[in-house]
Short mmCIF file of C-alpha atoms and ligand atoms in Angstrom, two decimals:
data_model
loop_
_atom_site.label_atom_id
_atom_site.label_comp_id
_atom_site.label_asym_id
_atom_site.label_seq_id
_atom_site.Cartn_x
_atom_site.Cartn_y
_atom_site.Cartn_z
CA MET A 1 101.49 94.07 62.54
CA ASP A 2 104.41 91.33 63.41
CA PHE A 3 105.30 90.12 66.89
CA VAL A 4 107.24 93.36 68.52
CA GLY A 5 108.96 91.67 71.71
CA PRO A 6 108.42 90.51 74.94
CA LEU A 7 105.81 92.00 77.05
CA ARG A 8 106.93 93.94 80.39
CA LEU A 9 105.04 93.33 83.84
CA GLY A 10 105.36 96.34 86.18
CA VAL A 11 103.88 95.23 89.43
CA ASN A 12 102.35 98.22 91.32
CA ILE A 13 103.03 97.61 95.15
CA ASP A 14 100.43 100.73 96.31
CA HIS A 15 98.22 98.06 97.96
CA VAL A 16 101.06 96.59 100.44
CA ALA A 17 101.19 100.34 101.85
CA THR A 18 97.21 100.43 102.09
CA VAL A 19 97.45 97.16 104.33
CA ARG A 20 100.36 98.72 106.32
CA ASN A 21 98.30 101.99 106.59
CA ALA A 22 95.49 100.59 108.21
CA ARG A 23 97.11 99.93 111.36
CA GLY A 24 100.04 102.81 111.19
CA GLY A 25 103.10 101.31 111.75
CA ALA A 26 105.98 99.72 109.12
CA VAL A 27 104.91 96.41 108.25
CA PRO A 28 104.11 94.96 105.51
CA ASP A 29 106.85 97.00 103.88
CA PRO A 30 106.18 98.03 100.16
CA VAL A 31 109.57 98.20 99.63
CA ARG A 32 110.11 94.62 100.49
CA ALA A 33 107.42 93.83 98.21
CA ALA A 34 109.22 95.45 95.40
CA LYS A 35 112.33 93.72 95.93
CA LEU A 36 110.51 90.36 96.24
CA ALA A 37 108.40 91.49 92.53
CA GLU A 38 111.78 91.89 91.27
CA GLU A 39 113.21 88.64 92.09
CA ALA A 40 110.07 87.56 91.18
CA GLY A 41 110.36 88.80 87.48
CA ALA A 42 108.83 92.08 87.34
CA ASP A 43 109.97 94.31 84.77
CA GLY A 44 109.53 97.67 86.94
CA ILE A 45 107.86 98.61 89.81
CA THR A 46 105.29 101.11 89.66
CA ALA A 47 104.03 103.11 92.71
CA HIS A 48 101.42 106.39 92.91
CA LEU A 49 102.19 108.93 95.23
CA ARG A 50 98.54 110.35 95.89
CA GLU A 51 97.81 114.13 97.01
CA ASP A 52 96.45 112.25 100.64
CA ARG A 53 99.25 109.93 100.79
CA ARG A 54 96.40 107.15 101.34
CA HIS A 55 98.89 104.40 100.17
CA ILE A 56 102.71 105.25 99.24
CA ALA A 57 104.52 107.82 101.67
CA ASP A 58 107.06 110.19 100.40
CA ALA A 59 109.71 107.92 101.99
CA ASP A 60 108.44 104.94 100.49
CA PHE A 61 108.91 106.49 97.24
CA GLU A 62 112.48 107.45 98.35
CA ALA A 63 113.44 104.57 99.73
CA LEU A 64 112.32 102.71 96.33
CA MET A 65 114.19 104.82 94.42
CA ASP A 66 117.43 103.86 96.37
CA ALA A 67 116.46 100.22 96.50
CA LEU A 68 115.41 99.02 93.36
CA THR A 69 117.46 98.00 90.23
CA VAL A 70 114.67 97.70 88.03
CA PRO A 71 112.85 100.81 86.59
CA LEU A 72 110.97 102.61 89.02
CA ASN A 73 107.39 104.08 87.22
CA PHE A 74 106.14 107.20 89.23
CA GLU A 75 102.63 107.62 88.75
CA MET A 76 101.57 110.99 89.98
CA ALA A 77 98.83 113.53 89.17
CA ALA A 78 99.89 116.89 87.36
CA THR A 79 100.41 119.04 90.21
CA GLN A 80 103.14 121.50 91.31
CA GLU A 81 104.09 119.34 94.40
CA MET A 82 104.18 115.90 92.25
CA GLN A 83 106.60 117.53 89.54
CA GLU A 84 108.80 119.41 92.16
CA ILE A 85 109.29 115.62 93.84
CA ALA A 86 109.94 114.23 90.16
CA LEU A 87 112.19 116.68 89.53
CA ARG A 88 114.07 115.98 92.62
CA HIS A 89 114.65 112.37 92.21
CA LYS A 90 114.16 111.83 88.49
CA PRO A 91 112.47 108.26 88.25
CA HIS A 92 112.76 106.07 85.23
CA ALA A 93 108.91 106.77 84.30
CA VAL A 94 106.30 109.44 85.39
CA CYS A 95 103.00 108.06 84.47
CA ILE A 96 100.51 111.32 84.65
CA VAL A 97 97.11 109.98 85.81
CA PRO A 98 94.23 111.86 87.12
CA GLU A 99 93.46 112.02 90.45
CA LYS A 100 90.72 112.73 92.64
CA ARG A 101 90.26 112.98 96.51
CA GLU A 102 86.90 111.06 96.68
CA GLU A 103 87.48 108.38 94.32
CA ARG A 104 88.68 105.14 95.62
CA THR A 105 91.01 104.62 92.53
CA THR A 106 92.02 106.14 89.66
CA GLU A 107 88.41 106.30 87.50
CA GLY A 108 89.05 107.57 84.10
CA GLY A 109 91.79 108.48 81.92
CA LEU A 110 93.50 112.08 81.59
CA GLU A 111 91.52 114.37 79.86
CA VAL A 112 94.37 115.62 77.61
CA ALA A 113 92.52 117.22 74.93
CA ARG A 114 90.89 120.00 77.05
CA GLU A 115 94.34 120.53 78.95
CA GLU A 116 96.67 120.44 76.09
CA ASN A 117 98.44 123.36 76.65
CA HIS A 118 99.01 123.31 80.33
CA LEU A 119 100.19 119.58 80.18
CA ALA A 120 102.58 120.28 77.26
CA HIS A 121 104.40 122.88 79.55
CA TYR A 122 103.91 120.63 82.71
CA ILE A 123 105.57 117.54 81.14
CA ALA A 124 108.05 119.46 79.21
CA PRO A 125 110.58 119.99 82.14
CA LEU A 126 110.08 116.52 83.14
CA ARG A 127 111.08 114.87 79.84
CA GLU A 128 114.37 117.61 80.00
CA ALA A 129 115.36 115.83 83.29
CA GLY A 130 115.33 112.59 81.33
CA CYS A 131 112.01 111.18 82.73
CA ARG A 132 109.94 108.77 80.25
CA VAL A 133 106.59 110.50 80.29
CA SER A 134 103.64 108.24 80.25
CA ILE A 135 100.10 109.69 80.17
CA PHE A 136 96.97 107.85 81.62
CA ILE A 137 94.17 107.84 79.38
CA ALA A 138 91.02 106.20 77.65
CA ALA A 139 91.09 104.60 74.47
CA ASP A 140 89.81 107.49 72.60
CA GLN A 141 91.57 108.84 69.49
CA LYS A 142 91.06 112.34 70.33
CA GLN A 143 92.95 111.77 73.64
CA ILE A 144 95.70 109.82 72.07
CA GLU A 145 95.94 112.42 69.52
CA ALA A 146 96.58 115.17 72.29
CA ALA A 147 98.91 112.88 74.26
CA SER A 148 101.22 112.55 71.08
CA ARG A 149 100.93 116.87 70.30
CA ILE A 150 102.08 117.45 73.83
CA GLY A 151 105.19 115.38 73.40
CA ALA A 152 104.47 112.44 75.77
CA GLN A 153 106.69 109.44 74.81
CA VAL A 154 104.33 106.62 76.12
CA ILE A 155 100.60 106.30 76.88
CA GLU A 156 99.20 103.82 78.76
CA LEU A 157 95.57 102.50 78.12
CA HIS A 158 93.05 102.53 80.83
CA THR A 159 91.48 98.83 80.71
CA GLY A 160 89.24 99.29 83.78
CA ALA A 161 86.27 99.44 81.71
CA TYR A 162 86.88 96.21 80.17
CA CYS A 163 87.78 94.38 83.42
CA ASP A 164 84.55 95.45 84.90
CA ALA A 165 82.56 94.24 81.96
CA HIS A 166 84.49 90.82 82.29
CA ALA A 167 83.99 90.85 85.96
CA GLU A 168 80.31 91.46 85.55
CA GLY A 169 79.38 89.24 83.00
CA ASP A 170 78.64 91.62 80.29
CA PHE A 171 80.46 90.06 77.54
CA GLU A 172 79.28 92.54 74.76
CA ALA A 173 80.18 95.17 76.53
CA ARG A 174 83.76 93.62 77.47
CA ASP A 175 83.83 92.85 73.58
CA ARG A 176 83.14 96.23 72.63
CA GLU A 177 85.47 97.63 75.04
CA LEU A 178 88.42 95.20 74.20
CA GLU A 179 88.07 96.28 70.83
CA LYS A 180 88.55 99.80 71.43
CA LEU A 181 91.53 98.94 73.11
CA ARG A 182 92.84 96.87 70.08
CA ALA A 183 92.09 99.52 67.69
CA MET A 184 93.62 102.51 69.81
CA SER A 185 96.80 100.68 70.64
CA THR A 186 97.71 100.24 66.72
CA PHE A 187 96.32 103.78 66.08
CA ALA A 188 98.66 105.33 69.08
CA HIS A 189 101.73 102.67 67.68
CA SER A 190 101.21 104.53 64.08
CA LEU A 191 101.76 107.80 66.09
CA GLY A 192 105.16 106.64 67.15
CA LEU A 193 103.97 106.21 71.18
CA GLU A 194 104.97 103.46 73.17
CA VAL A 195 101.57 101.40 74.20
CA HIS A 196 101.37 100.53 77.93
CA ALA A 197 97.57 99.35 79.45
CA GLY A 198 96.44 98.70 82.86
CA HIS A 199 93.94 98.83 85.80
CA GLY A 200 91.92 96.26 87.27
CA LEU A 201 93.82 93.24 85.12
CA THR A 202 93.41 89.82 86.33
CA TYR A 203 94.29 86.32 85.43
CA ASP A 204 91.24 86.09 84.09
CA CYS A 205 91.33 88.93 81.74
CA VAL A 206 94.72 89.50 80.97
CA GLN A 207 95.46 87.70 78.11
CA PRO A 208 93.37 89.35 75.35
CA VAL A 209 94.98 92.54 76.22
CA ALA A 210 98.54 91.12 76.43
CA ALA A 211 98.02 89.54 73.00
CA PHE A 212 97.75 93.13 71.31
CA PRO A 213 101.63 93.19 69.61
CA GLU A 214 101.53 96.68 70.16
CA VAL A 215 101.38 96.87 74.04
CA MET A 216 105.07 96.55 75.28
CA GLU A 217 104.16 96.87 79.37
CA LEU A 218 101.00 96.19 81.64
CA ASN A 219 101.05 97.75 84.96
CA ILE A 220 99.19 95.49 87.47
CA GLY A 221 98.90 96.03 91.38
CA HIS A 222 95.45 95.43 93.34
CA PHE A 223 94.95 92.11 92.17
CA LEU A 224 98.66 90.69 92.29
CA ILE A 225 98.66 91.84 95.75
CA GLY A 226 95.38 90.59 96.79
CA GLU A 227 96.07 87.13 95.07
CA SER A 228 99.51 87.26 97.17
CA ILE A 229 97.21 86.28 100.34
CA PHE A 230 96.39 83.22 99.00
CA ARG A 231 99.56 81.86 97.06
CA GLY A 232 102.68 84.36 98.00
CA LEU A 233 103.49 87.04 96.11
CA THR A 234 106.29 85.06 94.23
CA PRO A 235 103.86 82.94 93.01
CA ALA A 236 101.28 85.59 92.19
CA ILE A 237 103.74 87.19 90.07
CA ALA A 238 105.04 84.18 88.25
CA GLU A 239 101.48 83.02 86.86
CA MET A 240 100.70 86.63 85.68
CA ARG A 241 103.90 86.55 83.44
CA ARG A 242 103.40 82.93 82.71
CA LEU A 243 99.67 84.28 81.46
CA MET A 244 101.36 87.20 79.53
CA ASP A 245 103.88 85.00 77.95
CA GLU A 246 101.39 82.15 76.87
CA ALA A 247 99.17 84.76 75.18
CA ARG A 248 101.84 86.63 73.53
CA ALA A 249 103.03 83.16 72.12
N1 PXP B 301 97.84 101.84 85.53
C1 PXP B 301 97.82 103.18 86.24
C2 PXP B 301 97.81 104.44 85.66
C3 PXP B 301 96.90 102.87 87.92
O1 PXP B 301 96.47 104.43 88.42
C4 PXP B 301 96.66 102.07 88.39
C5 PXP B 301 96.24 101.88 89.95
O2 PXP B 301 96.92 102.59 90.70
C6 PXP B 301 97.12 100.31 87.58
C7 PXP B 301 97.94 100.98 86.41
C8 PXP B 301 96.99 99.32 88.60
O3 PXP B 301 95.54 99.06 88.77
P1 PXP B 301 95.29 97.83 89.56
O4 PXP B 301 95.90 98.22 90.89
O5 PXP B 301 93.70 97.90 89.39
O6 PXP B 301 95.91 96.67 88.75
#
């Protein structure tokens, strides 16, 4: 496949709120971080309003909707509460993710194939309201086919297993996971789905994924917020942008 256009960077600002919430109070402000990310070249901002509100709070989400000029990608579990919030505010995009209270982060992709009927009905009003609907899934053909059947416009491939294998130095497993991501990006694109990817991406492992021509957007949070402690948010984002553009070229 030919080069299909520049790769968008969505910056996830959840963990600015994690640091704020460690003390309560108002600082550091995730909306300030989002505005700075915008200025630093983020093409979009991502925020996950969890059921337990452990990082982003409802007021953050509302403030982001008011403050941003780039699109907001609202990550949410497929619950009635989140659907009502999304329909009230109509963010540019919603990304449906699995959510378990006991997990530290979003551990796997959504089981679309098993929940096809429910999810088809769940996302229909979101699509009608004008939100682009993305489904966060593993690089698995069955899940991609199901995402296409329920009417999702976008899939986001979970890159966590690839990034973990890379970090652990298990290069056989890393290459196997990367190959799955590559093949499933091509497959999803062939079904007419827009392909995004994210979870666990760092400077060290972003480039092979950024090089897949079908991937149109990467959503990156935890590493960038951590790296900003050392170099500041703007340079941290600029370096990620540079690595993505280099891989793309
Ligand atoms: N994409 C999705 C759907 C996610 O749930 C997350 C984590 O909230 C990310 C991307 C970003 O992952 P990370 O914070 O590990 O970069």
